[in-house]
Short mmCIF file of C-alpha atoms and ligand atoms in Angstrom, two decimals:
data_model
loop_
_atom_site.label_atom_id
_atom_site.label_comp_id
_atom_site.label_asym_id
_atom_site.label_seq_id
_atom_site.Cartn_x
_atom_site.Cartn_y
_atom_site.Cartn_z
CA UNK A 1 -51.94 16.19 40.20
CA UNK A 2 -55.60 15.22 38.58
CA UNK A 3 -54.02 13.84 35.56
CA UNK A 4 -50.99 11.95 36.42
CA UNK A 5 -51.11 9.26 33.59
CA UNK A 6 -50.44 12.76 30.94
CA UNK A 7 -47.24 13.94 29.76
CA UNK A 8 -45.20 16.62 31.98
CA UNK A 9 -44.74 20.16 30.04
CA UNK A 10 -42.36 22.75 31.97
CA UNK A 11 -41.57 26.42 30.71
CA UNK A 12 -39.87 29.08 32.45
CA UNK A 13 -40.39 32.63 32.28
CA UNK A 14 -37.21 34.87 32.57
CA UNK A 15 -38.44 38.25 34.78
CA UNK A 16 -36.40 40.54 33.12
CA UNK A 17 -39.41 43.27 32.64
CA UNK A 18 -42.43 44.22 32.72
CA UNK A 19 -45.21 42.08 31.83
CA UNK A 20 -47.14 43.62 28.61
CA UNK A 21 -49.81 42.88 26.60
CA UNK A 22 -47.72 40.97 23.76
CA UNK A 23 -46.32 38.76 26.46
CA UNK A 24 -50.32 38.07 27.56
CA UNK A 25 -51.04 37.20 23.79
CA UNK A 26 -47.98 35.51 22.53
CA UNK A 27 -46.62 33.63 25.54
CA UNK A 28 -48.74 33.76 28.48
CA UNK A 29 -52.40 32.56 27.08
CA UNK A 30 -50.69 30.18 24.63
CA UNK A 31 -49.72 28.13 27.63
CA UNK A 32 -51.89 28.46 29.71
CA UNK A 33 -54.08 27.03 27.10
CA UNK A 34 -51.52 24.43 26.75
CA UNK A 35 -52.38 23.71 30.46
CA UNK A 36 -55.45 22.05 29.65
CA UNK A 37 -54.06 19.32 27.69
CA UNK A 38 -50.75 18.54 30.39
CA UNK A 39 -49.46 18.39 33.72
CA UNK A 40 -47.87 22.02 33.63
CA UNK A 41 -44.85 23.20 35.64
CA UNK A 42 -43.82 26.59 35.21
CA UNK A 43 -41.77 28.99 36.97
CA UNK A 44 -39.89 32.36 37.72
CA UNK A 45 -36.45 31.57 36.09
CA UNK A 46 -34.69 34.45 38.29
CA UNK A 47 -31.38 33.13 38.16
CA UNK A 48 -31.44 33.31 34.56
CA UNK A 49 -32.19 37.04 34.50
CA UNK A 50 -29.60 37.72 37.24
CA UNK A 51 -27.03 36.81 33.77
CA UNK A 52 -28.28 40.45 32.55
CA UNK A 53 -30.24 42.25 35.32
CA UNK A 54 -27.72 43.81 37.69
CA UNK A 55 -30.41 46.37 39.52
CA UNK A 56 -31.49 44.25 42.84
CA UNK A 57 -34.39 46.24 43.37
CA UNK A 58 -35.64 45.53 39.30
CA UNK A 59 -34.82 41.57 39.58
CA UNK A 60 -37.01 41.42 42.78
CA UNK A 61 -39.75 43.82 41.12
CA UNK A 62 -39.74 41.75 37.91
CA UNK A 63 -39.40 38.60 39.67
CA UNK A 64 -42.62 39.17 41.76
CA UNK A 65 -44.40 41.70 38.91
CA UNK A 66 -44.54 38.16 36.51
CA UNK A 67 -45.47 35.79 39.33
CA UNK A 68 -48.37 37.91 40.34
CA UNK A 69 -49.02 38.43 36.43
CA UNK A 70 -49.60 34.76 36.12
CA UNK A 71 -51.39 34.03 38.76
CA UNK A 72 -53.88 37.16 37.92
CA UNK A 73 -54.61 35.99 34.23
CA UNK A 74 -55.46 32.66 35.09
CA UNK A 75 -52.95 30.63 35.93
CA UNK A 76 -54.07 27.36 38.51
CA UNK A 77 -51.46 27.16 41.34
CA UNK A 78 -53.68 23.75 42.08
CA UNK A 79 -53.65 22.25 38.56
CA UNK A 80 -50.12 23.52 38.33
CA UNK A 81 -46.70 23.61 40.14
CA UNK A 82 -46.02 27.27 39.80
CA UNK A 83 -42.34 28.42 41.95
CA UNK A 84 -38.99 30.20 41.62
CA UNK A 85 -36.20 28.92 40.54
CA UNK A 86 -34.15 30.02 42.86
CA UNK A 87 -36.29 28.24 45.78
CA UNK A 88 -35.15 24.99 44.53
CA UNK A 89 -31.65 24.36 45.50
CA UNK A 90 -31.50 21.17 44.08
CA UNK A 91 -31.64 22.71 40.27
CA UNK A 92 -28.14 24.35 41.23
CA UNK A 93 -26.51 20.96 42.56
CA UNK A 94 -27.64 19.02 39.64
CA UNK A 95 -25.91 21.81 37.13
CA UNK A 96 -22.81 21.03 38.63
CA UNK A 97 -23.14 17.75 38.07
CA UNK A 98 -24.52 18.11 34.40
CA UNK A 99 -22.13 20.58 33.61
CA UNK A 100 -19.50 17.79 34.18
CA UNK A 101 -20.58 15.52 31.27
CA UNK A 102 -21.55 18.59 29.06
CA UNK A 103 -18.46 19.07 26.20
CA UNK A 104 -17.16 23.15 26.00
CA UNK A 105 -17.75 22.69 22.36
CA UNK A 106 -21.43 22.60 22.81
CA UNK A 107 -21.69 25.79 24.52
CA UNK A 108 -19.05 27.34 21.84
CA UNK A 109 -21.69 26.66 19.80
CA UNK A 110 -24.80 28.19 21.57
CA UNK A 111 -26.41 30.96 19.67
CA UNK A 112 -26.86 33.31 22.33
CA UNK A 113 -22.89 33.04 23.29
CA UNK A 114 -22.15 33.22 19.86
CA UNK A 115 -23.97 35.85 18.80
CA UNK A 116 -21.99 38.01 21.64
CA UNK A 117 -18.96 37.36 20.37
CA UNK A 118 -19.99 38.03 16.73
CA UNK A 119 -21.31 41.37 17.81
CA UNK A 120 -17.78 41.65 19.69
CA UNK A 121 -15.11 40.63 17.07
CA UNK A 122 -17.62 43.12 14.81
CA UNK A 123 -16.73 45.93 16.60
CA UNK A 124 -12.94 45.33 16.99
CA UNK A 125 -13.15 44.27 20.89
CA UNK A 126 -12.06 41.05 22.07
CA UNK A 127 -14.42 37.97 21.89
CA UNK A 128 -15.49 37.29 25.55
CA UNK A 129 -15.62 41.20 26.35
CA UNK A 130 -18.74 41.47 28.89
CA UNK A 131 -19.18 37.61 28.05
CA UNK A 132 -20.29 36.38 31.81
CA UNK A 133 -19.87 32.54 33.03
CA UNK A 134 -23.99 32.70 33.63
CA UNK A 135 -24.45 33.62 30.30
CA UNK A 136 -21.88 31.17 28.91
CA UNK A 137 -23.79 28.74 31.09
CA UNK A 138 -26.98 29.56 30.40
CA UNK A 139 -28.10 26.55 28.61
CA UNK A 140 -26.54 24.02 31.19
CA UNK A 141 -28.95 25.68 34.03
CA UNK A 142 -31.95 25.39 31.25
CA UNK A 143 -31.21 21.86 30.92
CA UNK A 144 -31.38 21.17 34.18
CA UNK A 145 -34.30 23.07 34.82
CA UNK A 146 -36.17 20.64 32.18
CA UNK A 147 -34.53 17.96 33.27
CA UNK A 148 -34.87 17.67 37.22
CA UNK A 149 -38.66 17.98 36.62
CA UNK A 150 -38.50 14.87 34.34
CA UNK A 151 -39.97 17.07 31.85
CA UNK A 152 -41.78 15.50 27.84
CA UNK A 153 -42.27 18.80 26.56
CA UNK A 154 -41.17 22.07 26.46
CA UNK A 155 -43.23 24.23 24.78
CA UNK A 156 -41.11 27.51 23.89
CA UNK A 157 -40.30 30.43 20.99
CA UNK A 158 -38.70 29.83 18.33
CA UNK A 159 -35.11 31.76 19.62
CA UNK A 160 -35.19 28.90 22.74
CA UNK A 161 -35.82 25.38 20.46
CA UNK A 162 -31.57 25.39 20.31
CA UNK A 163 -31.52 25.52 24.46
CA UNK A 164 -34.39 22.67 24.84
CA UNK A 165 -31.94 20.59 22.17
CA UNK A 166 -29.12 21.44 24.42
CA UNK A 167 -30.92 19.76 26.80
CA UNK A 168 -31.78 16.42 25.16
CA UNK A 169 -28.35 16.56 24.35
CA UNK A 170 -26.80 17.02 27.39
CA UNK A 171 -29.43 14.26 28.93
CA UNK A 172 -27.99 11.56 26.15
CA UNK A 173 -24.39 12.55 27.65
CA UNK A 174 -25.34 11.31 30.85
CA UNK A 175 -27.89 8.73 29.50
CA UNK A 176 -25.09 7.24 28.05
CA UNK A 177 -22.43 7.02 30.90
CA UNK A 178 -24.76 6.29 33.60
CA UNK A 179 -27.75 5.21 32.22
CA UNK A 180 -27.81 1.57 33.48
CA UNK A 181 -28.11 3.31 36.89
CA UNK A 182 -30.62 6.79 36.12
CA UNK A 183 -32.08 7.72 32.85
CA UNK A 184 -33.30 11.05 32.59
CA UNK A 185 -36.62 11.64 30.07
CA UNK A 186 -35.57 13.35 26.81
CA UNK A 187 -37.18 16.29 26.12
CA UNK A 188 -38.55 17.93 23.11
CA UNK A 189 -40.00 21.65 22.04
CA UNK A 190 -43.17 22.35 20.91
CA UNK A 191 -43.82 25.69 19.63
CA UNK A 192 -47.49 26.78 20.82
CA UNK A 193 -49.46 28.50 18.07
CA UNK A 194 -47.12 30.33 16.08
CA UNK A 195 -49.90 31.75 13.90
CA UNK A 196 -49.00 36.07 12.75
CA UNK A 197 -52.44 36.59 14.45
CA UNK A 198 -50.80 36.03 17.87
CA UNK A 199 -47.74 38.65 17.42
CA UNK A 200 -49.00 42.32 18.60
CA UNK A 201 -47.67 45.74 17.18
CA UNK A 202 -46.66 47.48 19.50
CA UNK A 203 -46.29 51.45 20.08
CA UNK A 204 -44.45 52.05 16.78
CA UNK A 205 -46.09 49.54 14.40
CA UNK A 206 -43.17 46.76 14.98
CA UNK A 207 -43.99 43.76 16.60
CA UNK A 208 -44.68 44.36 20.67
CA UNK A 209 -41.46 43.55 22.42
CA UNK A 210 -39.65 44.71 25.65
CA UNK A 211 -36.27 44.90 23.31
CA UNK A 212 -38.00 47.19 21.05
CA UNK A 213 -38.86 49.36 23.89
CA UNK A 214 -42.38 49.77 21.88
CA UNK A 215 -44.92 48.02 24.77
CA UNK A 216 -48.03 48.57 26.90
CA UNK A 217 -47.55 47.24 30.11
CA UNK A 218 -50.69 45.02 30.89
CA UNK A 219 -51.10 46.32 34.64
CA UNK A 220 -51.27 50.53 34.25
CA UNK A 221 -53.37 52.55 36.15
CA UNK A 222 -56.74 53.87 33.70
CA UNK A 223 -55.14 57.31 33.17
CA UNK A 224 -51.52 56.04 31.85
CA UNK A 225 -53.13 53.33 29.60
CA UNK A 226 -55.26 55.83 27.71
CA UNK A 227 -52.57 57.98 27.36
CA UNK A 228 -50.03 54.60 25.42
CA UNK A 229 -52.88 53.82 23.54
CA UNK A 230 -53.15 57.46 22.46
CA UNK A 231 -49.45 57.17 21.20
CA UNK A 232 -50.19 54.02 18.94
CA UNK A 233 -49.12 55.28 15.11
CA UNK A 234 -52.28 56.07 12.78
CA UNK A 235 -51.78 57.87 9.06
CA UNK A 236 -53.50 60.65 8.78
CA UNK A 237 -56.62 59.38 6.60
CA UNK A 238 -59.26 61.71 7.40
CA UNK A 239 -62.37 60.48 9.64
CA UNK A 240 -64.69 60.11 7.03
CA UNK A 241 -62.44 58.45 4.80
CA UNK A 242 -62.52 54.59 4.09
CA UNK A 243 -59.42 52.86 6.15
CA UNK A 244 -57.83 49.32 5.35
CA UNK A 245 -58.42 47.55 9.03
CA UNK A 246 -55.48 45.27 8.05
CA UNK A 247 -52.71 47.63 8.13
CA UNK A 248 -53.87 49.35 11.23
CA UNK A 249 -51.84 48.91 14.68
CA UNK A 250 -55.16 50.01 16.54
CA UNK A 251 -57.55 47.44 14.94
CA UNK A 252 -55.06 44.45 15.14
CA UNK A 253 -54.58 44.93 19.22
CA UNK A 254 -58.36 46.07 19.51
CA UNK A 255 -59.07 42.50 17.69
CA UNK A 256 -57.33 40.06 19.84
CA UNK A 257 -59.34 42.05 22.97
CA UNK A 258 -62.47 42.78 21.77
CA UNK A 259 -65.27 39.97 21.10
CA UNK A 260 -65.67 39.10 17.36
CA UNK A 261 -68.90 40.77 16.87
CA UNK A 262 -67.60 44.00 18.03
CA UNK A 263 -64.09 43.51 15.55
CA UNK A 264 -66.58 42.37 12.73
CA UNK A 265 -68.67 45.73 13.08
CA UNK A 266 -65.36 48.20 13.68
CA UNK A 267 -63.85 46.27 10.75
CA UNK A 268 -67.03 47.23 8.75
CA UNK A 269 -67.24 50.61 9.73
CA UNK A 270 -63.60 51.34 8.83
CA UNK A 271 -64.02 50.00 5.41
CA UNK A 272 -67.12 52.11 5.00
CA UNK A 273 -65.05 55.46 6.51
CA UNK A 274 -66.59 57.52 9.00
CA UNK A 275 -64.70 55.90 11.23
CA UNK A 276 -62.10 58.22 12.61
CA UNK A 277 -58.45 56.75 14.40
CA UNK A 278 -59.67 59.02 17.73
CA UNK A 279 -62.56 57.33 17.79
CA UNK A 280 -61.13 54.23 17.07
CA UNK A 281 -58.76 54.60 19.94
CA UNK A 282 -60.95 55.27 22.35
CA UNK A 283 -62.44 52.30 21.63
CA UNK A 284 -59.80 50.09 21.91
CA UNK A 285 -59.23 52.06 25.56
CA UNK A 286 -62.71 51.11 26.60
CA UNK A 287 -62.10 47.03 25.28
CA UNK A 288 -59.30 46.99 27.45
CA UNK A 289 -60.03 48.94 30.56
CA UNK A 290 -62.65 46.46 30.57
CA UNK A 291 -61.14 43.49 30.22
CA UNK A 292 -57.97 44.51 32.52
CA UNK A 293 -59.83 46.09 35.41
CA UNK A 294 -60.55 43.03 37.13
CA UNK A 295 -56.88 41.37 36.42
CA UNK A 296 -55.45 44.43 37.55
CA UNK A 297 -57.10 44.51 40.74
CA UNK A 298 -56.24 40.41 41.29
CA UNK A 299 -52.63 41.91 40.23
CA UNK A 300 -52.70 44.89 42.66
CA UNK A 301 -53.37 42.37 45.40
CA UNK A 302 -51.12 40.16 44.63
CA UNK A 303 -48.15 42.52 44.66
CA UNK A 304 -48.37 43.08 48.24
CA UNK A 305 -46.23 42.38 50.61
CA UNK A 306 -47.23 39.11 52.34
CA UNK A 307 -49.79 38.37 50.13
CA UNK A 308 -51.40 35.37 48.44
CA UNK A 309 -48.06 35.51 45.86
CA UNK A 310 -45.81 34.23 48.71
CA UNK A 311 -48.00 30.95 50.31
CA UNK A 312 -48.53 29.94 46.28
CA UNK A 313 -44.64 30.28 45.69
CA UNK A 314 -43.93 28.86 48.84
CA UNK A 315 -46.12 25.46 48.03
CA UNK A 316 -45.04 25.30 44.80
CA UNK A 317 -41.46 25.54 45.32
CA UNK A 318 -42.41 22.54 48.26
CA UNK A 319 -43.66 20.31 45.35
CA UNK A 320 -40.87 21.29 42.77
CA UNK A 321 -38.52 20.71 45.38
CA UNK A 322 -39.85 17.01 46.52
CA UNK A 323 -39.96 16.21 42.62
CA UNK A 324 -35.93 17.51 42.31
CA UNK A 325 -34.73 15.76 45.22
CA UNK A 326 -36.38 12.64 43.96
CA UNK A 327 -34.25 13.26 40.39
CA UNK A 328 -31.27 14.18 42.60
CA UNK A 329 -31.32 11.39 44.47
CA UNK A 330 -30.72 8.82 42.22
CA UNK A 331 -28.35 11.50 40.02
CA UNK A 332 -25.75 11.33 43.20
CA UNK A 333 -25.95 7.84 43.53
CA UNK A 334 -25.61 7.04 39.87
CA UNK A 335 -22.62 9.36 39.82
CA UNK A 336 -21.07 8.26 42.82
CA UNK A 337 -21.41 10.61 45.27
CA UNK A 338 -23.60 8.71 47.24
CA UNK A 339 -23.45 5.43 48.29
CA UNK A 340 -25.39 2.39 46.28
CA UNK A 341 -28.67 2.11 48.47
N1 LIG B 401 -34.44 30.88 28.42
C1 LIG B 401 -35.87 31.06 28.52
C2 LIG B 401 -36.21 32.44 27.91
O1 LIG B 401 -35.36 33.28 27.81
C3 LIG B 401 -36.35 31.00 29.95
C4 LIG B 401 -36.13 29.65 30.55
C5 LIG B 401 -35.27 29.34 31.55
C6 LIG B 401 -36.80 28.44 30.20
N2 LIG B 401 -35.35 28.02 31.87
C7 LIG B 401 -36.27 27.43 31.04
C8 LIG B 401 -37.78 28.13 29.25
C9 LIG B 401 -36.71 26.10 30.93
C10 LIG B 401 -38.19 26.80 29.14
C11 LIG B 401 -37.67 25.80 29.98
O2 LIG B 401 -37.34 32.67 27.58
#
C-alpha cells in the first residue's frame, strides 16, 4: 500500500440493486473521498444480500453491476483492495469461530432482527415467521468482515453504526478470553458527511432510495434517462412565473451535477421566472448525459464478460485473502485448533 503507517478503513457494499444516482452522491463519492485520507478496503458483500435476494441471476447482476459501478466512478483498485466477499473463504471460517464467543442475547437485540419480529407480532403472525439464520446472523458475518481485515474505521450510515458496535463488541468477547494470545483491533464508525445537501430526491420528491422504488439508475442508455428525468414531480407554476429553487426536486439533483456557476445562474433565473420546469429539465438531462457518458462507457466495458472487472476482483480478493489468513492464523491457534507454533 503507499501509505502503510495510516489507519485501515473497510466498508462493504451490499449488491442488492441497481446502482443510482443517490447511491453515487450519498455513499459512493463520500468514500471514495474518504480514500484519500486512509488505506481503504472495500468490497462486494454478496453473501449478505444472498439473506434477501433469492433470484440467482439478480445477485450475480447486482453483484457485478456495483463492482463495475465502482470501479467506473473512480475507484483505485491500486490504492485500494477492492474484492468479493465471497472470494475470501477465510471470512466464513472465522464467523464460526466468532459466532462461538458471541452471546444470543446480542443478536436478540439487533435492530434489523428486531424490527422483523415487531413487524411480525404486529400483524398477528408468529415472531421468527420468514426470520432466516443469515439474517439472524447478519451482524456476526459484518463483524468479521471488519475484523479479519484488522480494520480502525468503518465509515457507514447511520442504520449500520449498531452492526460496527456489534463488532467492537464481539472483538472485546474474544479480546477478553484469548487476548494474551491474539488481539483483534477495535473498530469504530464514522459517518462520512451527513450534511441534507448530500441526500437526493428522487422520482417522487422523497429522498432517492431503492426501497422507495423512486430512483434513476446511474448507468441508462441517453433515451431512458431523459425519459426518468421527464417524470421528476414539478407544480404547475407557469414558465414565466418566479419559482423557489429550494423546494424544487429538479434544481436540487441538477445542483449536486452541474458546476456552481451554472446552479448560481439557473438558481437566478428561477427566482426571476421565465424559467420554465421543461426547460429546466432538459437541462438537468444535458448536465448529466454529460457527466455520465464517459462513466457509462468505462461501465459498459466493464460489464463484460471476461473483462477488466474479473483480473481487479481476482487481485483483490488475492490481497484480502493473504491479509485474512494472516488474522486466521493466529485466531486458530489462539483458540486451539491449531497447534502453538
Ligand atoms: N450491512 C451493510 C449495509 O447493508 C453492508 C456491509 C456488510 C458492511 N459488511 C460490512 C458495511 C462491513 C461495512 C462494513 O449497507
Amino acid at each position: 500500500m503507499s501509505q502503510p503507517a495510516t489507519k485501515v478503513s473497510l466498508t462493504g457494499i451490499k449488491p442488492t440493486g441497481e446502482p443510482h444516482l443517490g447511491n453515487l452522491i450519498g455513499a459512493i463519492r463520500p468514500a471514495l473521498d474518504l480514500a484519500e485520507q486512509y488505506q481503504s478496503i472495500y468490497f462486494i458483500a454478496d453473501y449478505h444480500a444472498l439473506t434477501t435476494e433469492r433470484e440467482p441471476e439478480l445477485l450475480r447482476h447486482y453483484s457485478r453491476a456495483v463492482a463495475a459501478t465502482w470501479l467506473a466512478v473512480g475507484l483505485d483498485p491500486d490504492r485500494t483492495i477492492f474484492y468479493r466477499q465471497s472470494d475470501v473463504p477465510e471470512i466464513f471460517e472465522l464467523t464460526w469461530i466468532m459466532a462461538c464467543v458471541t452471546g444470543k442475547g446480542l443478536m436478540n437485540r439487533a435492530h434489523a432482527y428486531k424490527a422483523a419480529r415487531d413487524r411480525n407480532v404486529e400483524a398477528g403472525e408468529e415472531p421468527d415467521t420468514g426470520v432466516n439464520m443469515g439474517l439472524f446472523n447478519y451482524p456476526i458475518l459484518m463483524a468479521v468482515d471488519i475484523l479479519a481485515m484488522e480494520s480502525d474505521v468503518v465509515p457507514v450510515g447511520k442504520d449500520q453504526v449498531q452492526h460496527v458496535e456489534y463488532a467492537a463488541d464481539i472483538a472485546g468477547s474474544f479480546n477478553y478470553l484469548y487476548g494474551d494470545r491474539y488481539s483483534f483491533t477495535i473498530p469504530e464508525a464514522i459517518i462520512p458527511d451527513t450534511e441534507g445537501a448530500h441526500t437526493l430526491p428522487g422520482l417522487d420528491g422523497r429522498k432517492m432510495s431503492k426501497s422507495y422504488g423512486n430512483t434513476i439508475p446511474l448507468f441508462l442508455p441517453e433515451a431512458q434517462l431523459k425519459k426518468l428525468v421527464r417524470k421528476i414531480p414539478t407544480d404547475s407554476t407557469p414558465v414565466e412565473a418566479p419559482k423557489d429553487p429550494d423546494s424544487s426536486s429538479v434544481f436540487a439533483i441538477l445542483s449536486q451535477f452541474a458546476p456552481d456557476d451554472t446552479v448560481a445562474e439557473t438558481r437566478k433565473r428561477l427566482e426571476e421566472g421565465g424559467l420554465g420546469w421543461g426547460e429546466l429539465k432538459n437541462q438537468l438531462f444535458e448536465v448529466l448525459n454529460e457527466r455520465l457518458a464517459p462513466l457509462r462507457e468505462r461501465y459498459e466495458t466493464l460489464m463484460e464478460p471476461g473483462s477488466e472487472l474479473d483480473d481487479v476482483l481476482a487481485d483483490g480478493a488475492r490481497r484480502a485473502r493473504e491479509r485474512a489468513g494472516r488474522v486466521l492464523r493466529q485466531v486458530r491457534t489462539a483458540v486451539g485448533i491449531e497447534p502453538e507454533r
